[in-house]
Short mmCIF file of C-alpha atoms in Angstrom, two decimals:
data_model
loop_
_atom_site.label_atom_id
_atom_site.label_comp_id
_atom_site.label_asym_id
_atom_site.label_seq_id
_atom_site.Cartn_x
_atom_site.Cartn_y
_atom_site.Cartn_z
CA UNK A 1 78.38 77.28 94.71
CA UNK A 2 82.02 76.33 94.72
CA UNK A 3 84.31 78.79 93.02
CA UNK A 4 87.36 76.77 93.90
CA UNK A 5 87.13 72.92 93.71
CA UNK A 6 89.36 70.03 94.53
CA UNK A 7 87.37 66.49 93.10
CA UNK A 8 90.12 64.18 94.33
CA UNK A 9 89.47 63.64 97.98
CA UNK A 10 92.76 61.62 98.20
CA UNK A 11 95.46 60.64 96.38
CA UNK A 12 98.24 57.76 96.80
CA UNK A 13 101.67 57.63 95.53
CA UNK A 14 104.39 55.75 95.66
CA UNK A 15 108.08 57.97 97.24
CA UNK A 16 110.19 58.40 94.76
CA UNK A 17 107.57 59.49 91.80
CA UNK A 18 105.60 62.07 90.91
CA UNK A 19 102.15 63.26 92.60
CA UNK A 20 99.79 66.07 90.93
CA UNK A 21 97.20 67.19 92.58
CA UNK A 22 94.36 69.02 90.51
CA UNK A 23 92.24 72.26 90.94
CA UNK A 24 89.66 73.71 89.06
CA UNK A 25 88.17 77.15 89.74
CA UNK A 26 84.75 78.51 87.78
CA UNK A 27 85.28 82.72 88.98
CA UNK A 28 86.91 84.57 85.79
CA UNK A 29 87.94 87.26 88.08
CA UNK A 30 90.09 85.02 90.19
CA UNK A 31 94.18 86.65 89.36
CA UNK A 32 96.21 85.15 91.97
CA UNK A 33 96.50 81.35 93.23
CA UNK A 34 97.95 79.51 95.71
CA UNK A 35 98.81 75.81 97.33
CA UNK A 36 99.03 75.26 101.01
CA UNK A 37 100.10 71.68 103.18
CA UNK A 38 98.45 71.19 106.28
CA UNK A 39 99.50 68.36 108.44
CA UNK A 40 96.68 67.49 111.55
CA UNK A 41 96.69 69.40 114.22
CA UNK A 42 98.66 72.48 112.54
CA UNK A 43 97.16 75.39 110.00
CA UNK A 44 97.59 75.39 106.66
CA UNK A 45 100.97 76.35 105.32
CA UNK A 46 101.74 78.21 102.44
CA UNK A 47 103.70 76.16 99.80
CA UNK A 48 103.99 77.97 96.23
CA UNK A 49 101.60 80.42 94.24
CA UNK A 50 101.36 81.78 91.06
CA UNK A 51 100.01 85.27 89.01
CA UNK A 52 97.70 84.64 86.18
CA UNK A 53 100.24 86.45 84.16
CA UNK A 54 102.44 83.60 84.46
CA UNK A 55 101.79 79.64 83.25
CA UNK A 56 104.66 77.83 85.67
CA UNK A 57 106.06 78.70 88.83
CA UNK A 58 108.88 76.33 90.46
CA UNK A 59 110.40 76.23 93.99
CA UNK A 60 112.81 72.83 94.35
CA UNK A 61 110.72 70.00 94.28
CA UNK A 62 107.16 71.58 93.95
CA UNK A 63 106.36 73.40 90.66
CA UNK A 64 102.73 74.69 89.79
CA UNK A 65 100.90 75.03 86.32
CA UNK A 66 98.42 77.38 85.36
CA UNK A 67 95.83 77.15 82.09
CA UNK A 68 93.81 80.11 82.64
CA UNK A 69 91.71 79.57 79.47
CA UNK A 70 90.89 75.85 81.02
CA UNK A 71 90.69 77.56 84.55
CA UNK A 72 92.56 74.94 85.76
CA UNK A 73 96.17 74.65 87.94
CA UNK A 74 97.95 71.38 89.10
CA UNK A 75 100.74 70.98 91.90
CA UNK A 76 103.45 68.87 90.82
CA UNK A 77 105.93 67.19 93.44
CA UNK A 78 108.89 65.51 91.93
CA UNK A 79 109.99 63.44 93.46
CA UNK A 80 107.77 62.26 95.98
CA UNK A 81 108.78 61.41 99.61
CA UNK A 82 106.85 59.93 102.67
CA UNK A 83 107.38 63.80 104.48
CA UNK A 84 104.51 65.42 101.70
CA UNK A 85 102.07 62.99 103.42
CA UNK A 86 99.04 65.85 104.25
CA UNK A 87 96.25 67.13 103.16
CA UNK A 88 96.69 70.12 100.36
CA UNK A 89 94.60 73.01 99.70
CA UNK A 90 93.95 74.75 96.23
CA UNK A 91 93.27 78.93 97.20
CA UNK A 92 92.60 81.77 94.78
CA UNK A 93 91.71 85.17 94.97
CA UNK A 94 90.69 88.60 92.55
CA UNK A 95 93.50 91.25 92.79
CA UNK A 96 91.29 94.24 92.68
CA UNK A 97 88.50 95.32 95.28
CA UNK A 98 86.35 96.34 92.61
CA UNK A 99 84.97 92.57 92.08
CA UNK A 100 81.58 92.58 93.99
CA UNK A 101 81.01 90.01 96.92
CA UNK A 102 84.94 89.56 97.39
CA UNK A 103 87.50 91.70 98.76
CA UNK A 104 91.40 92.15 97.19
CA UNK A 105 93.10 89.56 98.84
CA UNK A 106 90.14 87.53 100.21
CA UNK A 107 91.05 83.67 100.05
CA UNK A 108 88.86 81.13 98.27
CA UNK A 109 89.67 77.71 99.29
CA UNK A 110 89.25 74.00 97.86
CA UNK A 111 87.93 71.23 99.83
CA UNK A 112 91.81 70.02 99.82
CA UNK A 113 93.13 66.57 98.38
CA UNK A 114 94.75 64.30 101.00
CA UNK A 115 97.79 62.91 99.92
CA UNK A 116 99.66 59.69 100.87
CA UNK A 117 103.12 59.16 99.96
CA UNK A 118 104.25 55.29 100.48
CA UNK A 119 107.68 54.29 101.21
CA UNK B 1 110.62 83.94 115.49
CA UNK B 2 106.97 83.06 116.75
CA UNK B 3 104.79 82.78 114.23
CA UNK B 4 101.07 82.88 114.53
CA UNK B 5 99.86 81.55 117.91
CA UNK B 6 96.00 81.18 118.65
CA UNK B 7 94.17 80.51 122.05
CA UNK B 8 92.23 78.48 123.65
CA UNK B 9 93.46 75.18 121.36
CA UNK B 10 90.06 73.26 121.80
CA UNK B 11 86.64 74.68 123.70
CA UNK B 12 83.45 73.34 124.28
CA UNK B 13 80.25 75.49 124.68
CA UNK B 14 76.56 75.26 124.87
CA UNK B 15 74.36 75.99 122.00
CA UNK B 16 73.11 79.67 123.08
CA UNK B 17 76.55 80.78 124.41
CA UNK B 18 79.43 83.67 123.04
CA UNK B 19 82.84 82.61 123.09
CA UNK B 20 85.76 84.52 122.44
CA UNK B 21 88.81 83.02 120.27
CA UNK B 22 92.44 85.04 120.42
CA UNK B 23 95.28 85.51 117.96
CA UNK B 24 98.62 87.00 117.78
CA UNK B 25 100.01 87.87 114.65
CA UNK B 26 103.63 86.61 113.44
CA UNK B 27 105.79 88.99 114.08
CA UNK B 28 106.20 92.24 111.92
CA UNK B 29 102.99 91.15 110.46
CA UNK B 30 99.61 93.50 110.83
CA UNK B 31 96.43 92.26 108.98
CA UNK B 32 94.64 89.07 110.10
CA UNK B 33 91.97 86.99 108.74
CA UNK B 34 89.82 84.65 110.14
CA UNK B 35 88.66 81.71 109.12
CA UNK B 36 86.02 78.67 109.67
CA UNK B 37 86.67 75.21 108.90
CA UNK B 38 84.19 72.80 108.74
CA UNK B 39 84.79 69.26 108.99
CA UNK B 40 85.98 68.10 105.68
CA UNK B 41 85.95 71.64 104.19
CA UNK B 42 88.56 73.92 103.28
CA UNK B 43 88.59 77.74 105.14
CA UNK B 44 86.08 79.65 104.70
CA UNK B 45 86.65 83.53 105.34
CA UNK B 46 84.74 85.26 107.77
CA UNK B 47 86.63 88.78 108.25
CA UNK B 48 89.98 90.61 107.84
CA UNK B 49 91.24 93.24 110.25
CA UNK B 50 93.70 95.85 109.33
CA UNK B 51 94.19 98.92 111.24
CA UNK B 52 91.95 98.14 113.71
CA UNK B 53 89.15 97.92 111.16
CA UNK B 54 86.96 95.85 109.66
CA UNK B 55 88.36 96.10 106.38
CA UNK B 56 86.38 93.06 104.53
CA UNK B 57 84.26 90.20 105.53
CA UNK B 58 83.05 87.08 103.63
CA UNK B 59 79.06 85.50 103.90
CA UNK B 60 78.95 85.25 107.56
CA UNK B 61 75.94 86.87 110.15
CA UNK B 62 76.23 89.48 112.11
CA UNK B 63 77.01 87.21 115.34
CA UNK B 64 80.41 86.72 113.73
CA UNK B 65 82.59 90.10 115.26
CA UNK B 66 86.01 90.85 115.96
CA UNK B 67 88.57 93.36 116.94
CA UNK B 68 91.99 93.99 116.69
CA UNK B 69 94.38 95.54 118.95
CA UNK B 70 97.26 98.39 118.73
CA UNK B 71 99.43 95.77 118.73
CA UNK B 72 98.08 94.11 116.10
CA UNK B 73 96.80 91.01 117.88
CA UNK B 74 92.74 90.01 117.47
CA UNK B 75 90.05 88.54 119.19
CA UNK B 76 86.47 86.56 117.17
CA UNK B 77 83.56 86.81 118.79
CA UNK B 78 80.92 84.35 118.13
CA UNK B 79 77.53 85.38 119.48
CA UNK B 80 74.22 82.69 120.50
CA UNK B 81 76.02 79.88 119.41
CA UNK B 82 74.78 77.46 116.90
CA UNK B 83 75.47 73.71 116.87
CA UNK B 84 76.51 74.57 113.49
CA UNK B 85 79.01 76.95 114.95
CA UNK B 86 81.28 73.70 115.26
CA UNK B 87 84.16 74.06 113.03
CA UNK B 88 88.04 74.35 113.54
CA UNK B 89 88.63 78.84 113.62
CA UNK B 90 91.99 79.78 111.82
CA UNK B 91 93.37 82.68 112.23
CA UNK B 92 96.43 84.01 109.39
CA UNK B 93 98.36 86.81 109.55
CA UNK B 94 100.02 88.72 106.51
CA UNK B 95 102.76 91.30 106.06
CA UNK B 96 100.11 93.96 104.74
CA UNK B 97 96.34 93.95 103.24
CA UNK B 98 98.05 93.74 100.09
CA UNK B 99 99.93 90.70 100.60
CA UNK B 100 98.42 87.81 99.63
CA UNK B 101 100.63 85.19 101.49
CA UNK B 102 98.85 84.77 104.88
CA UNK B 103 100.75 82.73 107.53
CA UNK B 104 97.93 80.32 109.67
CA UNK B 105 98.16 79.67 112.94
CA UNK B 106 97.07 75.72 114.79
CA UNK B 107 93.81 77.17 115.08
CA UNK B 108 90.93 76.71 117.89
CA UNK B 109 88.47 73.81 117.76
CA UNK B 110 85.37 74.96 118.93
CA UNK B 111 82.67 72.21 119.63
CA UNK B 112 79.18 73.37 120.62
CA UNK B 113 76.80 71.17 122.06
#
């Protein structure tokens, strides 16, 4: 059962516009969220995140939407260059140790989405 | 100012076998996680080690173990290897169990055959 789920394997995009990049997540207890960027042959790294108490968190380029209601967030990168080319991962996780089967702090992760950026 | 650095990079074993992957924290950090990668998967986690403890571990057997050391550093032990056992191992460090911003390291790609 996937709590966290990515269903666009890939996504292309021309430099210059705008990519989003979709993630949908089905645990209710989930309070804290997160995007990384992993290029091959290097681990993940950490791009933006968000609080459930919030809706919109920016950082430059990348800015990140959450509709908790929907259970749904989206990346945004505006504007697009050839250098976001890598695969990016959708994580969550509960903010209290009392949810059963998880710990505080434990990451759930997406299968990632695989973006191309095209000069 | 390293960040996380993880050893071997790539290792091959025999179905049956133990291996034993290594991590060092980035610096001022002291809780790691592991975490398998399947091909075509995102990490899954196996463990997280704070203190030198155990402190919580995701749906993995028993033959999944680790350890961390005094100074913070951490070993995974994988024990009668599956060829399902195949999968890329990351490990992340954090500033604190309650941080939830872990820093990954390359990670070790562990094939067994």
């Amino acid at each position: 059962d996937q709590q966290v789920k990515q269903n666009s394997p890939s996504l292309s995009v021309q430099e210059g516009r705008i990519s989003i990049l979709n993630c949908d997540y089905t645990n209710s207890m989930f309070d804290y969220f997160l995007w990384y960027k992993k290029y091959p042959a290097e681990g993940p790294t950490f791009l933006i995140s968000i609080s459930s108490i919030k809706d919109k968190n920016e950082d430059g380029r990348f800015t990140v939407f959450l509709n908790k209601s929907a259970k749904h967030l989206s990346l945004h990168i505006v504007p697009s260059q050839p250098g976001d080319s890598a695969v990016y991962f959708c994580a969550a996780s509960p903010e209290t140790e009392s949810y059963s089967g998880a710990g505080s702090y434990q990451l759930t992760f997406g299968k990632g989405t695989k973006l191309s950026v095209i000069p | 100012d390293a960040g996380v650095t993880q050893s071997p990079t790539h290792l091959i074993k025999t179905r049956g076998q133990q291996v034993t992957l290594r991590c060092s924290p980035k610096s001022g950090h002291d809780t790691v996680s592991w975490y398998q990668q399947a091909l075509g998967q995102g990490p899954q986690f196996i463990f997280q080690y704070y203190e030198e403890e155990e402190r919580q571990r995701g749906n993995f057997p028993d033959r999944f173990s680790g350890h961390q050391f005094p100074n913070y550093s951490s070993e995974l032990n994988v024990n009668a290897l599956l060829l399902g056992d195949s999968a890329l191992y990351l490990c992340a460090s954090s500033l604190d169990r309650e941080s939830y911003e872990q820093y990954f390291g390359p990670g070790t790609r562990l094939t067994v055959t």
